[in-house]
Amino acid sequence: MEAAMVSAFSGAMGSLLAKLAGLLEKDFKLASSAKKDILFLRDEMRSINTSLMVLSEMDEPIDLPHRELRDKVRELAYDMEDCVDIYTHSANKAGFLYDLNTLGARYETAKLIKDLKARVEQLGNRHNLFVQLPERPRAVRVDPRIQALYTDAANLQGIDGPRQELVELLQDGAPQLKVVSIVGSGGIGKTTLVNQVYKAIQGRYDCTAFVSVSRAPNLIKILSDLLDRIGWYSSSQDDTEELISTLRDYLQDKRYLIVIDDIWTIEAWNIIRCCFIENNHGSRVITTTRTEGTAKECCSTLHDVYKIRPLNEVDSRRLFYRRIFQSEDACPEQLKSISSEILKKCGGLPLAILTIGGILATHQETCSMEIWEKMIHSFRFQLETSPALEWMRHVFDLGYNDLSLDLKTCMLYLGIFPEDCKILKDDLLRRWIAEGFITDRHSHCQEEIAESYYFELINRNMIQIAEYDDCGEVISVRVHDLVLEYIVLKSTEQNFITTINDKHRTKGSSEVRRLSLHVRNSENYNVLENMVLTQIRSFNLWGPAQWLPSLKKFRLLRVLHLDIFGSEDRQYDMSSVSSLFQLRYLRTRGILCRKLLQTQLQNLEQLQTLEVVSEQEYYDLDARMLPSTLRHLKIKAGVKLVGEIGRLRDLRTLCEFEILLRNGERMKELGELTNLRELKLYRCQSGGDKTCDVLLSSLCRLSSLRSLTIRGPTSLNRYPDFLARWSPPPRHLRRLHMVTCLFSTVPADFLSQLANLSSLEINVRSLQSDGVDVLARLTLLVHLTLHVESAPREGIVVICHAAFPNLREFLFRCEAPCLAFEARAMPTLRVLHIECYERGKRLSDGVLDGIEHLGSLHELKVDVFELKDFMSRFDEYFIMHSSAVVEEPNVEEHRRWERESLEAALKEAISKHPGSLRVVIQ
């Protein structure tokens, strides 16, 4: 395979070689001696790169002579590409070709090339140290069994016994607040165990929460997360004492269960513990930590310290075989002996077993004795004798060494992000592409290649799934703490990423290439003053704006990420962005960016991603100010995109775009963006039938759409069913959210063409008898939101046997909770959300009849509204014309009776469910 243009191992070598060839092809009218020197540089660096690729196949750690040579070549390639970029950019500027022909310009260019040649010659023949190694196959498909592995995690990791022990320890009937602490080494499965315990008993408590801490905890975020998880909405607070006080007040009369995962220090616990009030309601707190001293400090008594044990031999073997063969009985006889050796070295650590098992599972010849022997022979002696963290490093080395060069680079790039950060899939893939890590290959585009790398890292247990989206797809991942430590270590060794946080700074021995700041305080930002920033390719800031240096100090940025807090009301001079001619990715959050977006950005001819998150700004953004190279444009609804939007024909993502039905030309231009994959529309302002037709005509041209969301005021309800005339709709559409667009009834002909739909949100005036059957034909649905403006004539909505086989989440909004479920309906449904109003029981023939048939149901939420609050969610036009709006004379006692009657009917239905549901009625 062709190597990526940029990698952690060889730096910018691939990109440099292409640019040196370009220098020779373009007519820069350089002196003949300079051309000869460029030829020398190209040929010499090409030769070195060939040997460097062989060296990249050697297992880490590389011996000192090879490592020194690799580092020199890598830094030289970076510097050479920087010089080429600067001079070719200058040569392409208007009028510069004339200056270049002058004697002085020729002299400066020739001198630069001479200097670069001298640096190459200094390497001498040292690249002869490179050793030839056989090429290894790299193409591996994503393992389809990964989903099953996550589903069966509790059984596979043998935690039934520990889970039961902890449940008994927690559920001892004592009314006093009890804190139980789970202690064990990293990678032993503390979080997995506590999560299983949490799921087993959370239904017995009034409120629950599960939050994670880290080595450098952000206590403000942890306390805010606690408030959010227990269900208390709080405006942004940045005062620890105030957050603790709010938490104590809320928990005062609650029976609560709270998990504090991965506490590193006693100091952090001493602050967090202040939140937990003793109220004699039988509340419980569970903590996990890696040190026994911290565990003893956390728990109520020494008896409440639970030391997690490694997996025994039987459970280790079960986990190992299922990871590789999907069955504990499927291991070939000839591999059982050597598998025992591998498991002995893994020592019962689930993370180690999964890592090694993942490597073997992804080999094309899974049952090859040679491959298994190579695995066991590559273990280091220290794996058996070193402390746990060092031991795990060697396990990570095994996984890391088995990655392709491109995958190694993509994995190390995860060190850019802060600890405990949820890394969004789309954001990560776009960063990889912007950094030059991904190269088009054969018929696969960069996005497809990047996605395959992403899932392969999940597949190999290098990263962990954090969240799924409404379509059932992975939307974000996390990096395990130990894996992140390993990544930072490797990144420092290769001068790939320099990280600075409130306590630590990691930097290689060479110039900074990628800088990532994870800081909370506004002090010590002067450490950047002595740092050379001109050669930095990626600048990432999570922290106060004081840490943001002048953009004029940068010159060669490819990626600029600014996630700034505490500065929403301040304006920053971002105009210098327009001079960053290499910029490909720009994301800002937390600062006012009007000046940035009104800058002449169209000269940034390589910019592909522009995302600006700002809640407080309202202004027009002229599309003529943006480069035509943009692929992903994400702006908030208050920023109105105007001008010639049709010129942005490379756009794949557009969020959010304001619909102005009175502007037919604007609606027509939307249809020019035929490459769109994701589109979010907002504020459907009033217009006429003709402009609705123009909008519909534009949508009909967007045949590549995968996701369409229409939100905001429901003015489109004045034109019901206009979207039902969308023909043909995009055949690849997976998400369609359009509750702000009314349909008279479920549009059967329209929906029948959307066989790939996974997530649907729809609003209908009435639900006919066959309406649910039409929806049930969408067998791939994972998420469904159905708003019905008036109760069905039949009085009940029946979900039939075997309907909605893959549905996991269902939100039903109607006057009454008039749902009935037949046996084996919605077999995978986990979350059911009902919205109705107080007279719901009176309007319904049944209330959640057959809910006991929903065997997978985990959570039931019912929101009961007063009539005026319920109807306000529908369009005012239809409220005026709906018979359901006519409210009989209201007596408070009568309203109370209706609410209590409805709640009693709901509780009666819920009592029939055999499972332990998490129920919220409000």
PDB file of N, CA, C and O in Angstrom, residues 822-873:
ATOM      1  N   GLU A 822     -48.397  -6.363  21.633  1.00  0.00           N
ATOM      2  CA  GLU A 822     -48.605  -7.794  21.538  1.00  0.00           C
ATOM      3  C   GLU A 822     -47.328  -8.533  21.929  1.00  0.00           C
ATOM      4  O   GLU A 822     -46.245  -7.936  22.014  1.00  0.00           O
ATOM      5  N   ALA A 823     -47.449  -9.820  22.152  1.00  0.00           N
ATOM      6  CA  ALA A 823     -46.296 -10.627  22.522  1.00  0.00           C
ATOM      7  C   ALA A 823     -45.224 -10.547  21.445  1.00  0.00           C
ATOM      8  O   ALA A 823     -45.516 -10.583  20.254  1.00  0.00           O
ATOM      9  N   ARG A 824     -43.965 -10.390  21.874  1.00  0.00           N
ATOM     10  CA  ARG A 824     -42.779 -10.318  21.026  1.00  0.00           C
ATOM     11  C   ARG A 824     -42.743  -9.084  20.122  1.00  0.00           C
ATOM     12  O   ARG A 824     -42.012  -9.055  19.141  1.00  0.00           O
ATOM     13  N   ALA A 825     -43.522  -8.082  20.455  1.00  0.00           N
ATOM     14  CA  ALA A 825     -43.400  -6.799  19.760  1.00  0.00           C
ATOM     15  C   ALA A 825     -42.186  -6.054  20.311  1.00  0.00           C
ATOM     16  O   ALA A 825     -41.851  -6.177  21.487  1.00  0.00           O
ATOM     17  N   MET A 826     -41.518  -5.299  19.440  1.00  0.00           N
ATOM     18  CA  MET A 826     -40.358  -4.498  19.856  1.00  0.00           C
ATOM     19  C   MET A 826     -39.412  -5.285  20.767  1.00  0.00           C
ATOM     20  O   MET A 826     -39.149  -4.897  21.911  1.00  0.00           O
ATOM     21  N   PRO A 827     -38.857  -6.388  20.302  1.00  0.00           N
ATOM     22  CA  PRO A 827     -38.084  -7.284  21.181  1.00  0.00           C
ATOM     23  C   PRO A 827     -36.793  -6.689  21.723  1.00  0.00           C
ATOM     24  O   PRO A 827     -36.258  -7.199  22.710  1.00  0.00           O
ATOM     25  N   THR A 828     -36.259  -5.642  21.098  1.00  0.00           N
ATOM     26  CA  THR A 828     -34.992  -5.050  21.556  1.00  0.00           C
ATOM     27  C   THR A 828     -35.187  -3.681  22.203  1.00  0.00           C
ATOM     28  O   THR A 828     -34.204  -3.008  22.504  1.00  0.00           O
ATOM     29  N   LEU A 829     -36.436  -3.255  22.420  1.00  0.00           N
ATOM     30  CA  LEU A 829     -36.695  -1.911  22.958  1.00  0.00           C
ATOM     31  C   LEU A 829     -36.146  -1.784  24.372  1.00  0.00           C
ATOM     32  O   LEU A 829     -36.464  -2.589  25.251  1.00  0.00           O
ATOM     33  N   ARG A 830     -35.337  -0.742  24.589  1.00  0.00           N
ATOM     34  CA  ARG A 830     -34.745  -0.488  25.902  1.00  0.00           C
ATOM     35  C   ARG A 830     -35.321   0.761  26.566  1.00  0.00           C
ATOM     36  O   ARG A 830     -35.390   0.830  27.781  1.00  0.00           O
ATOM     37  N   VAL A 831     -35.693   1.752  25.781  1.00  0.00           N
ATOM     38  CA  VAL A 831     -36.189   3.016  26.339  1.00  0.00           C
ATOM     39  C   VAL A 831     -37.543   3.337  25.707  1.00  0.00           C
ATOM     40  O   VAL A 831     -37.668   3.394  24.482  1.00  0.00           O
ATOM     41  N   LEU A 832     -38.550   3.541  26.553  1.00  0.00           N
ATOM     42  CA  LEU A 832     -39.876   3.961  26.102  1.00  0.00           C
ATOM     43  C   LEU A 832     -40.200   5.283  26.777  1.00  0.00           C
ATOM     44  O   LEU A 832     -40.168   5.393  28.005  1.00  0.00           O
ATOM     45  N   HIS A 833     -40.509   6.305  25.962  1.00  0.00           N
ATOM     46  CA  HIS A 833     -40.774   7.652  26.464  1.00  0.00           C
ATOM     47  C   HIS A 833     -42.165   8.059  25.981  1.00  0.00           C
ATOM     48  O   HIS A 833     -42.423   8.086  24.763  1.00  0.00           O
ATOM     49  N   ILE A 834     -43.052   8.357  26.918  1.00  0.00           N
ATOM     50  CA  ILE A 834     -44.426   8.743  26.605  1.00  0.00           C
ATOM     51  C   ILE A 834     -44.639  10.196  27.011  1.00  0.00           C
ATOM     52  O   ILE A 834     -44.243  10.606  28.105  1.00  0.00           O
ATOM     53  N   GLU A 835     -45.254  10.977  26.128  1.00  0.00           N
ATOM     54  CA  GLU A 835     -45.684  12.332  26.463  1.00  0.00           C
ATOM     55  C   GLU A 835     -47.186  12.415  26.219  1.00  0.00           C
ATOM     56  O   GLU A 835     -47.660  12.120  25.113  1.00  0.00           O
ATOM     57  N   CYS A 836     -47.938  12.802  27.250  1.00  0.00           N
ATOM     58  CA  CYS A 836     -49.392  12.902  27.126  1.00  0.00           C
ATOM     59  C   CYS A 836     -49.870  14.022  28.033  1.00  0.00           C
ATOM     60  O   CYS A 836     -49.061  14.739  28.615  1.00  0.00           O
ATOM     61  N   TYR A 837     -51.211  14.200  28.173  1.00  0.00           N
ATOM     62  CA  TYR A 837     -51.668  15.219  29.114  1.00  0.00           C
ATOM     63  C   TYR A 837     -52.722  14.629  30.044  1.00  0.00           C
ATOM     64  O   TYR A 837     -53.124  13.467  29.926  1.00  0.00           O
ATOM     65  N   GLU A 838     -53.157  15.414  30.995  1.00  0.00           N
ATOM     66  CA  GLU A 838     -53.850  14.905  32.156  1.00  0.00           C
ATOM     67  C   GLU A 838     -55.097  14.089  31.847  1.00  0.00           C
ATOM     68  O   GLU A 838     -55.417  13.141  32.563  1.00  0.00           O
ATOM     69  N   ARG A 839     -55.814  14.429  30.790  1.00  0.00           N
ATOM     70  CA  ARG A 839     -57.047  13.707  30.485  1.00  0.00           C
ATOM     71  C   ARG A 839     -56.772  12.433  29.703  1.00  0.00           C
ATOM     72  O   ARG A 839     -57.667  11.831  29.159  1.00  0.00           O
ATOM     73  N   GLY A 840     -55.477  12.043  29.677  1.00  0.00           N
ATOM     74  CA  GLY A 840     -55.086  10.917  28.840  1.00  0.00           C
ATOM     75  C   GLY A 840     -55.836   9.638  29.119  1.00  0.00           C
ATOM     76  O   GLY A 840     -56.189   8.902  28.206  1.00  0.00           O
ATOM     77  N   LYS A 841     -56.104   9.338  30.370  1.00  0.00           N
ATOM     78  CA  LYS A 841     -56.777   8.079  30.679  1.00  0.00           C
ATOM     79  C   LYS A 841     -58.196   8.085  30.152  1.00  0.00           C
ATOM     80  O   LYS A 841     -58.724   7.099  29.657  1.00  0.00           O
ATOM     81  N   ARG A 842     -58.853   9.245  30.230  1.00  0.00           N
ATOM     82  CA  ARG A 842     -60.229   9.349  29.773  1.00  0.00           C
ATOM     83  C   ARG A 842     -60.355   9.136  28.270  1.00  0.00           C
ATOM     84  O   ARG A 842     -61.362   8.653  27.767  1.00  0.00           O
ATOM     85  N   LEU A 843     -59.278   9.513  27.527  1.00  0.00           N
ATOM     86  CA  LEU A 843     -59.331   9.445  26.066  1.00  0.00           C
ATOM     87  C   LEU A 843     -58.891   8.087  25.530  1.00  0.00           C
ATOM     88  O   LEU A 843     -58.947   7.857  24.334  1.00  0.00           O
ATOM     89  N   SER A 844     -58.417   7.225  26.405  1.00  0.00           N
ATOM     90  CA  SER A 844     -57.802   5.983  25.948  1.00  0.00           C
ATOM     91  C   SER A 844     -58.595   4.775  26.398  1.00  0.00           C
ATOM     92  O   SER A 844     -59.131   4.738  27.508  1.00  0.00           O
ATOM     93  N   ASP A 845     -58.661   3.768  25.520  1.00  0.00           N
ATOM     94  CA  ASP A 845     -59.273   2.497  25.893  1.00  0.00           C
ATOM     95  C   ASP A 845     -58.344   1.657  26.752  1.00  0.00           C
ATOM     96  O   ASP A 845     -58.765   0.693  27.378  1.00  0.00           O
ATOM     97  N   GLY A 846     -57.076   1.974  26.739  1.00  0.00           N
ATOM     98  CA  GLY A 846     -56.098   1.218  27.525  1.00  0.00           C
ATOM     99  C   GLY A 846     -54.869   2.063  27.746  1.00  0.00           C
ATOM    100  O   GLY A 846     -54.567   2.960  26.958  1.00  0.00           O
ATOM    101  N   VAL A 847     -54.163   1.795  28.827  1.00  0.00           N
ATOM    102  CA  VAL A 847     -52.948   2.527  29.145  1.00  0.00           C
ATOM    103  C   VAL A 847     -51.788   1.538  29.200  1.00  0.00           C
ATOM    104  O   VAL A 847     -51.686   0.733  30.121  1.00  0.00           O
ATOM    105  N   LEU A 848     -50.951   1.556  28.151  1.00  0.00           N
ATOM    106  CA  LEU A 848     -49.770   0.701  28.067  1.00  0.00           C
ATOM    107  C   LEU A 848     -50.114  -0.772  28.289  1.00  0.00           C
ATOM    108  O   LEU A 848     -49.410  -1.503  28.985  1.00  0.00           O
ATOM    109  N   ASP A 849     -51.222  -1.204  27.673  1.00  0.00           N
ATOM    110  CA  ASP A 849     -51.582  -2.617  27.758  1.00  0.00           C
ATOM    111  C   ASP A 849     -50.498  -3.476  27.125  1.00  0.00           C
ATOM    112  O   ASP A 849     -49.983  -3.165  26.045  1.00  0.00           O
ATOM    113  N   GLY A 850     -50.140  -4.562  27.785  1.00  0.00           N
ATOM    114  CA  GLY A 850     -49.159  -5.497  27.231  1.00  0.00           C
ATOM    115  C   GLY A 850     -47.729  -5.069  27.421  1.00  0.00           C
ATOM    116  O   GLY A 850     -46.829  -5.646  26.801  1.00  0.00           O
ATOM    117  N   ILE A 851     -47.478  -4.089  28.284  1.00  0.00           N
ATOM    118  CA  ILE A 851     -46.098  -3.637  28.483  1.00  0.00           C
ATOM    119  C   ILE A 851     -45.225  -4.770  29.029  1.00  0.00           C
ATOM    120  O   ILE A 851     -43.997  -4.771  28.854  1.00  0.00           O
ATOM    121  N   GLU A 852     -45.862  -5.751  29.634  1.00  0.00           N
ATOM    122  CA  GLU A 852     -45.096  -6.881  30.161  1.00  0.00           C
ATOM    123  C   GLU A 852     -44.437  -7.701  29.062  1.00  0.00           C
ATOM    124  O   GLU A 852     -43.529  -8.507  29.332  1.00  0.00           O
ATOM    125  N   HIS A 853     -44.864  -7.505  27.794  1.00  0.00           N
ATOM    126  CA  HIS A 853     -44.265  -8.236  26.681  1.00  0.00           C
ATOM    127  C   HIS A 853     -42.935  -7.625  26.227  1.00  0.00           C
ATOM    128  O   HIS A 853     -42.221  -8.244  25.431  1.00  0.00           O
ATOM    129  N   LEU A 854     -42.615  -6.429  26.706  1.00  0.00           N
ATOM    130  CA  LEU A 854     -41.377  -5.752  26.300  1.00  0.00           C
ATOM    131  C   LEU A 854     -40.237  -6.253  27.197  1.00  0.00           C
ATOM    132  O   LEU A 854     -39.825  -5.592  28.154  1.00  0.00           O
ATOM    133  N   GLY A 855     -39.713  -7.424  26.876  1.00  0.00           N
ATOM    134  CA  GLY A 855     -38.752  -8.081  27.745  1.00  0.00           C
ATOM    135  C   GLY A 855     -37.429  -7.363  27.880  1.00  0.00           C
ATOM    136  O   GLY A 855     -36.731  -7.529  28.882  1.00  0.00           O
ATOM    137  N   SER A 856     -37.028  -6.558  26.887  1.00  0.00           N
ATOM    138  CA  SER A 856     -35.735  -5.864  26.942  1.00  0.00           C
ATOM    139  C   SER A 856     -35.845  -4.460  27.508  1.00  0.00           C
ATOM    140  O   SER A 856     -34.844  -3.756  27.603  1.00  0.00           O
ATOM    141  N   LEU A 857     -37.076  -4.044  27.887  1.00  0.00           N
ATOM    142  CA  LEU A 857     -37.269  -2.666  28.350  1.00  0.00           C
ATOM    143  C   LEU A 857     -36.490  -2.414  29.625  1.00  0.00           C
ATOM    144  O   LEU A 857     -36.552  -3.178  30.590  1.00  0.00           O
ATOM    145  N   HIS A 858     -35.744  -1.322  29.600  1.00  0.00           N
ATOM    146  CA  HIS A 858     -34.882  -0.945  30.726  1.00  0.00           C
ATOM    147  C   HIS A 858     -35.353   0.341  31.397  1.00  0.00           C
ATOM    148  O   HIS A 858     -35.218   0.505  32.602  1.00  0.00           O
ATOM    149  N   GLU A 859     -35.915   1.242  30.609  1.00  0.00           N
ATOM    150  CA  GLU A 859     -36.281   2.557  31.145  1.00  0.00           C
ATOM    151  C   GLU A 859     -37.620   2.994  30.574  1.00  0.00           C
ATOM    152  O   GLU A 859     -37.872   2.897  29.367  1.00  0.00           O
ATOM    153  N   LEU A 860     -38.487   3.482  31.452  1.00  0.00           N
ATOM    154  CA  LEU A 860     -39.775   4.049  31.048  1.00  0.00           C
ATOM    155  C   LEU A 860     -39.886   5.448  31.618  1.00  0.00           C
ATOM    156  O   LEU A 860     -39.742   5.645  32.831  1.00  0.00           O
ATOM    157  N   LYS A 861     -40.128   6.405  30.742  1.00  0.00           N
ATOM    158  CA  LYS A 861     -40.303   7.785  31.177  1.00  0.00           C
ATOM    159  C   LYS A 861     -41.637   8.289  30.653  1.00  0.00           C
ATOM    160  O   LYS A 861     -41.947   8.143  29.467  1.00  0.00           O
ATOM    161  N   VAL A 862     -42.439   8.878  31.543  1.00  0.00           N
ATOM    162  CA  VAL A 862     -43.742   9.424  31.161  1.00  0.00           C
ATOM    163  C   VAL A 862     -43.799  10.882  31.595  1.00  0.00           C
ATOM    164  O   VAL A 862     -43.633  11.186  32.774  1.00  0.00           O
ATOM    165  N   ASP A 863     -44.013  11.765  30.640  1.00  0.00           N
ATOM    166  CA  ASP A 863     -44.193  13.190  30.929  1.00  0.00           C
ATOM    167  C   ASP A 863     -45.670  13.524  30.786  1.00  0.00           C
ATOM    168  O   ASP A 863     -46.260  13.362  29.708  1.00  0.00           O
ATOM    169  N   VAL A 864     -46.301  13.989  31.874  1.00  0.00           N
ATOM    170  CA  VAL A 864     -47.719  14.337  31.886  1.00  0.00           C
ATOM    171  C   VAL A 864     -47.831  15.854  31.948  1.00  0.00           C
ATOM    172  O   VAL A 864     -47.350  16.486  32.891  1.00  0.00           O
ATOM    173  N   PHE A 865     -48.475  16.432  30.941  1.00  0.00           N
ATOM    174  CA  PHE A 865     -48.581  17.884  30.824  1.00  0.00           C
ATOM    175  C   PHE A 865     -49.999  18.348  31.124  1.00  0.00           C
ATOM    176  O   PHE A 865     -50.959  17.599  30.964  1.00  0.00           O
ATOM    177  N   GLU A 866     -50.099  19.596  31.563  1.00  0.00           N
ATOM    178  CA  GLU A 866     -51.398  20.252  31.501  1.00  0.00           C
ATOM    179  C   GLU A 866     -51.729  20.502  30.046  1.00  0.00           C
ATOM    180  O   GLU A 866     -50.852  20.571  29.196  1.00  0.00           O
ATOM    181  N   LEU A 867     -52.993  20.667  29.749  1.00  0.00           N
ATOM    182  CA  LEU A 867     -53.411  20.771  28.350  1.00  0.00           C
ATOM    183  C   LEU A 867     -52.709  21.900  27.626  1.00  0.00           C
ATOM    184  O   LEU A 867     -52.181  21.725  26.522  1.00  0.00           O
ATOM    185  N   LYS A 868     -52.615  23.064  28.241  1.00  0.00           N
ATOM    186  CA  LYS A 868     -52.022  24.212  27.550  1.00  0.00           C
ATOM    187  C   LYS A 868     -50.535  23.985  27.286  1.00  0.00           C
ATOM    188  O   LYS A 868     -50.016  24.367  26.245  1.00  0.00           O
ATOM    189  N   ASP A 869     -49.844  23.335  28.214  1.00  0.00           N
ATOM    190  CA  ASP A 869     -48.423  23.067  28.008  1.00  0.00           C
ATOM    191  C   ASP A 869     -48.215  22.022  26.929  1.00  0.00           C
ATOM    192  O   ASP A 869     -47.291  22.100  26.128  1.00  0.00           O
ATOM    193  N   PHE A 870     -49.123  21.036  26.925  1.00  0.00           N
ATOM    194  CA  PHE A 870     -48.994  19.968  25.930  1.00  0.00           C
ATOM    195  C   PHE A 870     -49.242  20.513  24.527  1.00  0.00           C
ATOM    196  O   PHE A 870     -48.468  20.276  23.603  1.00  0.00           O
ATOM    197  N   MET A 871     -50.302  21.297  24.355  1.00  0.00           N
ATOM    198  CA  MET A 871     -50.638  21.775  23.019  1.00  0.00           C
ATOM    199  C   MET A 871     -49.695  22.848  22.530  1.00  0.00           C
ATOM    200  O   MET A 871     -49.561  23.057  21.325  1.00  0.00           O
ATOM    201  N   SER A 872     -49.000  23.527  23.430  1.00  0.00           N
ATOM    202  CA  SER A 872     -48.056  24.557  22.994  1.00  0.00           C
ATOM    203  C   SER A 872     -46.916  23.974  22.190  1.00  0.00           C
ATOM    204  O   SER A 872     -46.226  24.677  21.470  1.00  0.00           O
ATOM    205  N   ARG A 873     -46.710  22.683  22.292  1.00  0.00           N
ATOM    206  CA  ARG A 873     -45.636  22.049  21.544  1.00  0.00           C
ATOM    207  C   ARG A 873     -46.034  21.806  20.096  1.00  0.00           C
ATOM    208  O   ARG A 873     -45.194  21.437  19.288  1.00  0.00           O
TER     209      ARG A 873
END
